Coordinates of C-alpha atoms in Angstrom, one line a residue:
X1 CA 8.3 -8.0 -3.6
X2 CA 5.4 -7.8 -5.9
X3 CA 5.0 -3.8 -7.5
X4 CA 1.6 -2.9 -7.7
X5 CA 2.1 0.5 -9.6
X6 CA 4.3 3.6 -9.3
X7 CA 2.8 7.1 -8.5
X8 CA 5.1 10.1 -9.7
X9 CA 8.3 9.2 -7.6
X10 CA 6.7 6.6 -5.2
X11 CA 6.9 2.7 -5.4
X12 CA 3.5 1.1 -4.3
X13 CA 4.0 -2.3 -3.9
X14 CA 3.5 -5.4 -1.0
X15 CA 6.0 -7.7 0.7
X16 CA 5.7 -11.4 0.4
X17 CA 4.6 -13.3 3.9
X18 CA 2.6 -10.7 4.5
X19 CA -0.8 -12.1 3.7
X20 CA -1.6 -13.2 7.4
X21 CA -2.6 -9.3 8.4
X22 CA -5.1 -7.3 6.6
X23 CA -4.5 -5.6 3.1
X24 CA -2.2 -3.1 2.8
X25 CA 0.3 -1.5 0.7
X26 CA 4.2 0.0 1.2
X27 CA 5.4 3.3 -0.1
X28 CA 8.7 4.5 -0.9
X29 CA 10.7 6.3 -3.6
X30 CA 11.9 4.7 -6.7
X31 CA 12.5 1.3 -4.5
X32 CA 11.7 -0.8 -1.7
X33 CA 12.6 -0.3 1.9
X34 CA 12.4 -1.9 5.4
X35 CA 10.7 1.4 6.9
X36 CA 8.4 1.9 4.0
X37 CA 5.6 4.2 4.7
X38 CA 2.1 1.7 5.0
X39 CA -1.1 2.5 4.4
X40 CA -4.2 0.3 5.4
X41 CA -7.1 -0.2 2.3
X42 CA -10.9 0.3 4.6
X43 CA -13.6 -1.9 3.3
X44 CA -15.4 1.3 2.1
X45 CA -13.1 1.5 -0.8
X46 CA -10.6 4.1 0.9
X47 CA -7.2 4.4 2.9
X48 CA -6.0 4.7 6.5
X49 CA -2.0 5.8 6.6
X50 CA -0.8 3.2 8.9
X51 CA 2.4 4.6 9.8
X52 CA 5.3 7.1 8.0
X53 CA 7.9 5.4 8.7
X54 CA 9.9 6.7 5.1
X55 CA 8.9 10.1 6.4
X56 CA 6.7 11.4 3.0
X57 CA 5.6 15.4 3.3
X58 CA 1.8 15.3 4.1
X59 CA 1.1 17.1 0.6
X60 CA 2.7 14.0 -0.6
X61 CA 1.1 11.2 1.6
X62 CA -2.4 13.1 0.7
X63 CA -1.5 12.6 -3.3
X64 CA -0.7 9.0 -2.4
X65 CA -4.0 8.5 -0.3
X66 CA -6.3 10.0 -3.0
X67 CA -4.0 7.5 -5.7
X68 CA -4.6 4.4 -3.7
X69 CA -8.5 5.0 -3.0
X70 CA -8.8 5.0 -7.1
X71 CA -6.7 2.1 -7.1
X72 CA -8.4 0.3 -4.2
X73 CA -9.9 -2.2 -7.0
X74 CA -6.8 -2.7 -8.3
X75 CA -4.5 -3.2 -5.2
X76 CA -7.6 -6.0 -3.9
X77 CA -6.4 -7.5 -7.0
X78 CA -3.2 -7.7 -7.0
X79 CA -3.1 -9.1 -3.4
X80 CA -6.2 -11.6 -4.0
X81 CA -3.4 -12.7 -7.3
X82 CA -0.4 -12.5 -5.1
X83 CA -1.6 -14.1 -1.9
X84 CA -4.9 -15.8 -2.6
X85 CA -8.4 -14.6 -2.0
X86 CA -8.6 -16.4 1.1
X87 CA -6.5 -13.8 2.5
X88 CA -8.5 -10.9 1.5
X89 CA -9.6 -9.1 4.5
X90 CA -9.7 -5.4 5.4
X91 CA -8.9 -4.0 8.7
X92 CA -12.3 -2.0 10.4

């Protein structure tokens, strides 16, 4: 379970044999879960929420959107580093 970074009280970070579907990144506080909250990183350089499943307040999900499209470089990093950049491929 690779962390990517922390935001205030939330964990961003990827599970391992993920790297078959496009890049994304779990949130949850202080540690990982099975029902993490997911968001989606877009081509463009920003974020699509995926699903809530940790059930984050939308004041909080729009923090964590805003901190993961600054991050976008950084997240396309890590995964490129964790899974390889042949697995580097964004959803539409």
């Amino acid at each position: 379970m690779p962390q990517v970074f922390t935001f205030g009280r939330y964990l961003l970070y990827f599970w391992t044999g993920e790297d078959a579907e496009p890049i994304h990144i779990h949130v949850t506080v202080k540690r990982p879960e099975k029902n993490a909250t997911k968001f989606w990183l877009l081509s463009d350089g920003g974020c699509r929420l995926a699903h809530n499943a940790s059930d984050i307040p939308p004041k909080d999900l729009n923090k964590l959107a805003k901190a993961i499209t600054l991050n976008h470089q950084r997240i396309c990093n890590a995964w490129s580093e964790t899974f390889g950049p042949e697995n580097l491929h964004f959803i539409d």
